């Protein structure tokens, strides 16, 4: 799975409208989908909050592009931090809404405060429960931007926190 975040590389260019930028993005993602299919990988469009980019901010917007292109190699994903900032629905609701249609292929677990899971206000037990409910058994990517207390400490804390939640779900 490859993720296309790149907020600065997908903003609406000066002198262009949002619709023009989306048309160009669809053209680019259609070419990417062909290359991803040929390479045997899944390429995911990452919806990001408006504070990071003015283009493709919600899962619904990303799904519209995925549906327009119609390639099994092009999907979208949920970044918990961005979703916590940009979506009207909770992350568990997004998972339950979009996963069954096969449009989601990846999840990044991070808090809207830009730290790892368990280091902010977002509740990750309902997110993991929703992923279990839809049958997801793939990788959970942890993507903090604020490494507290440091890189290794943030990783260890995230792993311990997520393993504890998963053990609780397993009963």
PDB file of C-alpha atoms in Angstrom:
ATOM      1  CA  UNK A   1       0.000   0.000   0.000  1.00  0.00           C
ATOM      2  CA  UNK A   2       1.306   3.411  -0.989  1.00  0.00           C
ATOM      3  CA  UNK A   3      -0.214   6.599   0.430  1.00  0.00           C
ATOM      4  CA  UNK A   4      -0.518   9.902  -1.390  1.00  0.00           C
ATOM      5  CA  UNK A   5      -0.551  12.574   1.295  1.00  0.00           C
ATOM      6  CA  UNK A   6       1.616  15.341  -0.127  1.00  0.00           C
ATOM      7  CA  UNK A   7      -0.532  18.296   0.939  1.00  0.00           C
ATOM      8  CA  UNK A   8       1.618  20.950  -0.727  1.00  0.00           C
ATOM      9  CA  UNK A   9       1.657  19.030  -4.016  1.00  0.00           C
ATOM     10  CA  UNK A  10      -2.105  18.958  -4.378  1.00  0.00           C
ATOM     11  CA  UNK A  11      -3.430  22.390  -3.498  1.00  0.00           C
ATOM     12  CA  UNK A  12      -5.536  24.490  -5.836  1.00  0.00           C
ATOM     13  CA  UNK A  13      -2.985  26.404  -7.946  1.00  0.00           C
ATOM     14  CA  UNK A  14      -3.231  30.189  -8.197  1.00  0.00           C
ATOM     15  CA  UNK A  15      -5.558  31.212 -11.028  1.00  0.00           C
ATOM     16  CA  UNK A  16      -7.363  27.840 -11.060  1.00  0.00           C
ATOM     17  CA  UNK A  17     -10.694  26.880  -9.583  1.00  0.00           C
ATOM     18  CA  UNK A  18     -11.222  23.987  -7.200  1.00  0.00           C
ATOM     19  CA  UNK A  19     -13.110  22.124  -9.960  1.00  0.00           C
ATOM     20  CA  UNK A  20     -10.182  22.580 -12.350  1.00  0.00           C
ATOM     21  CA  UNK A  21      -7.780  21.312  -9.710  1.00  0.00           C
ATOM     22  CA  UNK A  22     -10.000  18.271  -9.060  1.00  0.00           C
ATOM     23  CA  UNK A  23     -10.181  17.527 -12.797  1.00  0.00           C
ATOM     24  CA  UNK A  24      -6.388  17.620 -12.965  1.00  0.00           C
ATOM     25  CA  UNK A  25      -6.123  15.443  -9.837  1.00  0.00           C
ATOM     26  CA  UNK A  26      -8.475  12.849 -11.378  1.00  0.00           C
ATOM     27  CA  UNK A  27      -6.338  12.755 -14.521  1.00  0.00           C
ATOM     28  CA  UNK A  28      -3.186  12.255 -12.469  1.00  0.00           C
ATOM     29  CA  UNK A  29      -4.729   9.617 -10.209  1.00  0.00           C
ATOM     30  CA  UNK A  30      -6.015   7.725 -13.260  1.00  0.00           C
ATOM     31  CA  UNK A  31      -2.431   7.472 -14.556  1.00  0.00           C
ATOM     32  CA  UNK A  32      -1.206   6.516 -11.077  1.00  0.00           C
ATOM     33  CA  UNK A  33      -3.882   3.797 -10.878  1.00  0.00           C
ATOM     34  CA  UNK A  34      -2.624   2.259 -14.122  1.00  0.00           C
ATOM     35  CA  UNK A  35       0.955   2.227 -12.857  1.00  0.00           C
ATOM     36  CA  UNK A  36      -0.088   0.878  -9.454  1.00  0.00           C
ATOM     37  CA  UNK A  37      -2.091  -1.898 -11.090  1.00  0.00           C
ATOM     38  CA  UNK A  38       0.872  -2.846 -13.296  1.00  0.00           C
ATOM     39  CA  UNK A  39       3.137  -2.896 -10.219  1.00  0.00           C
ATOM     40  CA  UNK A  40       0.690  -4.936  -8.133  1.00  0.00           C
ATOM     41  CA  UNK A  41       0.285  -2.309  -5.401  1.00  0.00           C
ATOM     42  CA  UNK A  42      -2.632  -0.354  -3.975  1.00  0.00           C
ATOM     43  CA  UNK A  43      -2.319   3.421  -4.122  1.00  0.00           C
ATOM     44  CA  UNK A  44      -4.353   5.339  -1.538  1.00  0.00           C
ATOM     45  CA  UNK A  45      -5.496   8.931  -1.692  1.00  0.00           C
ATOM     46  CA  UNK A  46      -5.159  10.391   1.800  1.00  0.00           C
ATOM     47  CA  UNK A  47      -7.826  12.936   2.746  1.00  0.00           C
ATOM     48  CA  UNK A  48      -6.189  15.700   4.772  1.00  0.00           C
ATOM     49  CA  UNK A  49      -7.605  18.520   6.896  1.00  0.00           C
ATOM     50  CA  UNK A  50      -8.038  21.972   5.378  1.00  0.00           C
ATOM     51  CA  UNK A  51      -5.208  23.270   7.568  1.00  0.00           C
ATOM     52  CA  UNK A  52      -2.869  21.134   5.413  1.00  0.00           C
ATOM     53  CA  UNK A  53      -4.406  21.438   1.943  1.00  0.00           C
ATOM     54  CA  UNK A  54      -7.435  22.865   0.180  1.00  0.00           C
ATOM     55  CA  UNK A  55      -8.006  19.792  -2.007  1.00  0.00           C
ATOM     56  CA  UNK A  56      -9.393  16.375  -1.022  1.00  0.00           C
ATOM     57  CA  UNK A  57     -10.254  16.947   2.618  1.00  0.00           C
ATOM     58  CA  UNK A  58     -12.793  14.212   3.362  1.00  0.00           C
ATOM     59  CA  UNK A  59     -13.141  10.506   2.762  1.00  0.00           C
ATOM     60  CA  UNK A  60     -16.235  11.273   0.680  1.00  0.00           C
ATOM     61  CA  UNK A  61     -14.220  13.541  -1.642  1.00  0.00           C
ATOM     62  CA  UNK A  62     -11.535  10.876  -2.023  1.00  0.00           C
ATOM     63  CA  UNK A  63     -14.173   8.182  -2.648  1.00  0.00           C
ATOM     64  CA  UNK A  64     -15.624  10.299  -5.466  1.00  0.00           C
ATOM     65  CA  UNK A  65     -12.231  10.220  -7.196  1.00  0.00           C
ATOM     66  CA  UNK A  66     -11.797   6.495  -6.527  1.00  0.00           C
ATOM     67  CA  UNK A  67     -15.269   5.806  -7.969  1.00  0.00           C
ATOM     68  CA  UNK A  68     -14.678   8.031 -11.014  1.00  0.00           C
ATOM     69  CA  UNK A  69     -11.505   6.138 -11.884  1.00  0.00           C
ATOM     70  CA  UNK A  70     -12.828   2.676 -11.048  1.00  0.00           C
ATOM     71  CA  UNK A  71      -9.492   0.890 -10.691  1.00  0.00           C
ATOM     72  CA  UNK A  72      -8.981  -1.791  -8.039  1.00  0.00           C
ATOM     73  CA  UNK A  73      -5.467  -0.389  -7.579  1.00  0.00           C
ATOM     74  CA  UNK A  74      -6.742   3.033  -6.435  1.00  0.00           C
ATOM     75  CA  UNK A  75      -8.378   3.377  -3.027  1.00  0.00           C
ATOM     76  CA  UNK A  76      -8.583   5.844  -0.204  1.00  0.00           C
ATOM     77  CA  UNK A  77      -7.757   5.576   3.471  1.00  0.00           C
ATOM     78  CA  UNK A  78      -8.378   7.101   6.863  1.00  0.00           C
ATOM     79  CA  UNK A  79      -5.831   9.201   8.685  1.00  0.00           C
ATOM     80  CA  UNK A  80      -7.334   9.476  12.172  1.00  0.00           C
ATOM     81  CA  UNK A  81      -5.693  12.833  12.845  1.00  0.00           C
ATOM     82  CA  UNK A  82      -7.011  14.411   9.642  1.00  0.00           C
ATOM     83  CA  UNK A  83     -10.419  12.761  10.022  1.00  0.00           C
ATOM     84  CA  UNK A  84     -10.671  14.065  13.575  1.00  0.00           C
ATOM     85  CA  UNK A  85     -10.159  17.578  12.217  1.00  0.00           C
ATOM     86  CA  UNK A  86     -12.067  17.478   8.912  1.00  0.00           C
ATOM     87  CA  UNK A  87     -14.912  14.965   9.075  1.00  0.00           C
ATOM     88  CA  UNK A  88     -18.445  15.393  10.388  1.00  0.00           C
ATOM     89  CA  UNK A  89     -18.659  11.698  11.242  1.00  0.00           C
ATOM     90  CA  UNK A  90     -16.489   9.965  13.822  1.00  0.00           C
ATOM     91  CA  UNK A  91     -13.701   7.686  12.626  1.00  0.00           C
ATOM     92  CA  UNK A  92     -15.639   4.526  13.635  1.00  0.00           C
ATOM     93  CA  UNK A  93     -18.659   5.790  11.670  1.00  0.00           C
ATOM     94  CA  UNK A  94     -16.448   6.469   8.628  1.00  0.00           C
ATOM     95  CA  UNK A  95     -15.022   2.958   8.829  1.00  0.00           C
ATOM     96  CA  UNK A  96     -18.458   1.366   9.072  1.00  0.00           C
ATOM     97  CA  UNK A  97     -19.786   3.540   6.245  1.00  0.00           C
ATOM     98  CA  UNK A  98     -16.990   3.204   3.695  1.00  0.00           C
ATOM     99  CA  UNK A  99     -15.097  -0.043   4.386  1.00  0.00           C
ATOM    100  CA  UNK A 100     -17.803  -2.455   3.220  1.00  0.00           C
ATOM    101  CA  UNK A 101     -17.803  -0.865  -0.259  1.00  0.00           C
ATOM    102  CA  UNK A 102     -14.131  -1.727  -0.748  1.00  0.00           C
ATOM    103  CA  UNK A 103     -13.015   1.849  -1.172  1.00  0.00           C
ATOM    104  CA  UNK A 104     -10.779   2.010   1.912  1.00  0.00           C
ATOM    105  CA  UNK A 105      -7.507   0.114   2.028  1.00  0.00           C
ATOM    106  CA  UNK A 106      -5.430   1.592   4.841  1.00  0.00           C
ATOM    107  CA  UNK A 107      -5.619   3.273   8.253  1.00  0.00           C
ATOM    108  CA  UNK A 108      -3.199   5.580  10.018  1.00  0.00           C
ATOM    109  CA  UNK A 109      -3.790   5.774  13.755  1.00  0.00           C
ATOM    110  CA  UNK A 110      -2.718   9.130  15.112  1.00  0.00           C
ATOM    111  CA  UNK A 111      -4.351  11.731  17.290  1.00  0.00           C
ATOM    112  CA  UNK A 112      -5.607  15.089  15.990  1.00  0.00           C
ATOM    113  CA  UNK A 113      -3.006  16.684  18.284  1.00  0.00           C
ATOM    114  CA  UNK A 114      -0.380  15.195  15.886  1.00  0.00           C
ATOM    115  CA  UNK A 115       0.885  12.700  18.492  1.00  0.00           C
ATOM    116  CA  UNK A 116       0.580   8.940  18.568  1.00  0.00           C
ATOM    117  CA  UNK A 117      -2.496   7.006  19.642  1.00  0.00           C
ATOM    118  CA  UNK A 118      -3.112   7.264  23.364  1.00  0.00           C
ATOM    119  CA  UNK A 119      -1.393  10.648  23.642  1.00  0.00           C
ATOM    120  CA  UNK A 120      -4.458  12.801  23.035  1.00  0.00           C
ATOM    121  CA  UNK A 121      -8.216  12.999  23.267  1.00  0.00           C
ATOM    122  CA  UNK A 122      -9.183  10.605  20.446  1.00  0.00           C
ATOM    123  CA  UNK A 123     -10.586   7.280  21.659  1.00  0.00           C
ATOM    124  CA  UNK A 124      -8.966   4.466  19.701  1.00  0.00           C
ATOM    125  CA  UNK A 125     -10.828   1.484  21.222  1.00  0.00           C
ATOM    126  CA  UNK A 126     -13.981   2.296  19.163  1.00  0.00           C
ATOM    127  CA  UNK A 127     -11.811   2.687  16.050  1.00  0.00           C
ATOM    128  CA  UNK A 128     -10.188  -0.715  16.560  1.00  0.00           C
ATOM    129  CA  UNK A 129     -13.608  -2.241  17.308  1.00  0.00           C
ATOM    130  CA  UNK A 130     -14.992  -0.791  14.054  1.00  0.00           C
ATOM    131  CA  UNK A 131     -12.030  -2.187  12.112  1.00  0.00           C
ATOM    132  CA  UNK A 132     -12.658  -5.592  13.668  1.00  0.00           C
ATOM    133  CA  UNK A 133     -16.372  -5.329  12.836  1.00  0.00           C
ATOM    134  CA  UNK A 134     -15.650  -4.791   9.129  1.00  0.00           C
ATOM    135  CA  UNK A 135     -13.091  -7.615   9.064  1.00  0.00           C
ATOM    136  CA  UNK A 136      -9.937  -5.523   8.707  1.00  0.00           C
ATOM    137  CA  UNK A 137      -6.852  -7.530   9.586  1.00  0.00           C
ATOM    138  CA  UNK A 138      -4.213  -5.414   7.890  1.00  0.00           C
ATOM    139  CA  UNK A 139      -1.477  -3.156   9.151  1.00  0.00           C
ATOM    140  CA  UNK A 140      -2.172  -0.240  11.466  1.00  0.00           C
ATOM    141  CA  UNK A 141       0.235   2.526  10.615  1.00  0.00           C
ATOM    142  CA  UNK A 142       1.194   4.920  13.408  1.00  0.00           C
ATOM    143  CA  UNK A 143       2.010   8.382  12.054  1.00  0.00           C
ATOM    144  CA  UNK A 144       2.796  10.918  14.764  1.00  0.00           C
ATOM    145  CA  UNK A 145       4.406  14.223  13.898  1.00  0.00           C
ATOM    146  CA  UNK A 146       5.150  15.248  17.476  1.00  0.00           C
ATOM    147  CA  UNK A 147       7.423  12.580  18.991  1.00  0.00           C
ATOM    148  CA  UNK A 148       6.857  12.652  22.739  1.00  0.00           C
ATOM    149  CA  UNK A 149       9.094  11.971  24.593  1.00  0.00           C
ATOM    150  CA  UNK A 150      11.219  11.052  21.529  1.00  0.00           C
ATOM    151  CA  UNK A 151      10.957   8.774  18.484  1.00  0.00           C
ATOM    152  CA  UNK A 152      11.602   5.473  20.236  1.00  0.00           C
ATOM    153  CA  UNK A 153       9.480   6.450  23.228  1.00  0.00           C
ATOM    154  CA  UNK A 154       6.568   7.503  21.010  1.00  0.00           C
ATOM    155  CA  UNK A 155       6.776   4.212  19.093  1.00  0.00           C
ATOM    156  CA  UNK A 156       6.946   2.106  22.270  1.00  0.00           C
ATOM    157  CA  UNK A 157       4.020   3.948  23.814  1.00  0.00           C
ATOM    158  CA  UNK A 158       1.882   3.559  20.667  1.00  0.00           C
ATOM    159  CA  UNK A 159       2.652  -0.156  20.383  1.00  0.00           C
ATOM    160  CA  UNK A 160       1.858  -0.779  24.047  1.00  0.00           C
ATOM    161  CA  UNK A 161      -1.328   1.272  23.928  1.00  0.00           C
ATOM    162  CA  UNK A 162      -2.638  -0.409  20.763  1.00  0.00           C
ATOM    163  CA  UNK A 163      -1.712  -3.924  21.944  1.00  0.00           C
ATOM    164  CA  UNK A 164      -3.532  -3.281  25.216  1.00  0.00           C
ATOM    165  CA  UNK A 165      -6.659  -2.158  23.370  1.00  0.00           C
ATOM    166  CA  UNK A 166      -6.516  -5.172  21.045  1.00  0.00           C
ATOM    167  CA  UNK A 167      -6.115  -7.543  24.002  1.00  0.00           C
ATOM    168  CA  UNK A 168      -9.176  -5.973  25.607  1.00  0.00           C
ATOM    169  CA  UNK A 169     -11.171  -6.444  22.395  1.00  0.00           C
ATOM    170  CA  UNK A 170     -10.058 -10.077  22.229  1.00  0.00           C
ATOM    171  CA  UNK A 171     -11.514 -10.579  25.718  1.00  0.00           C
TER     172      UNK A 171
END
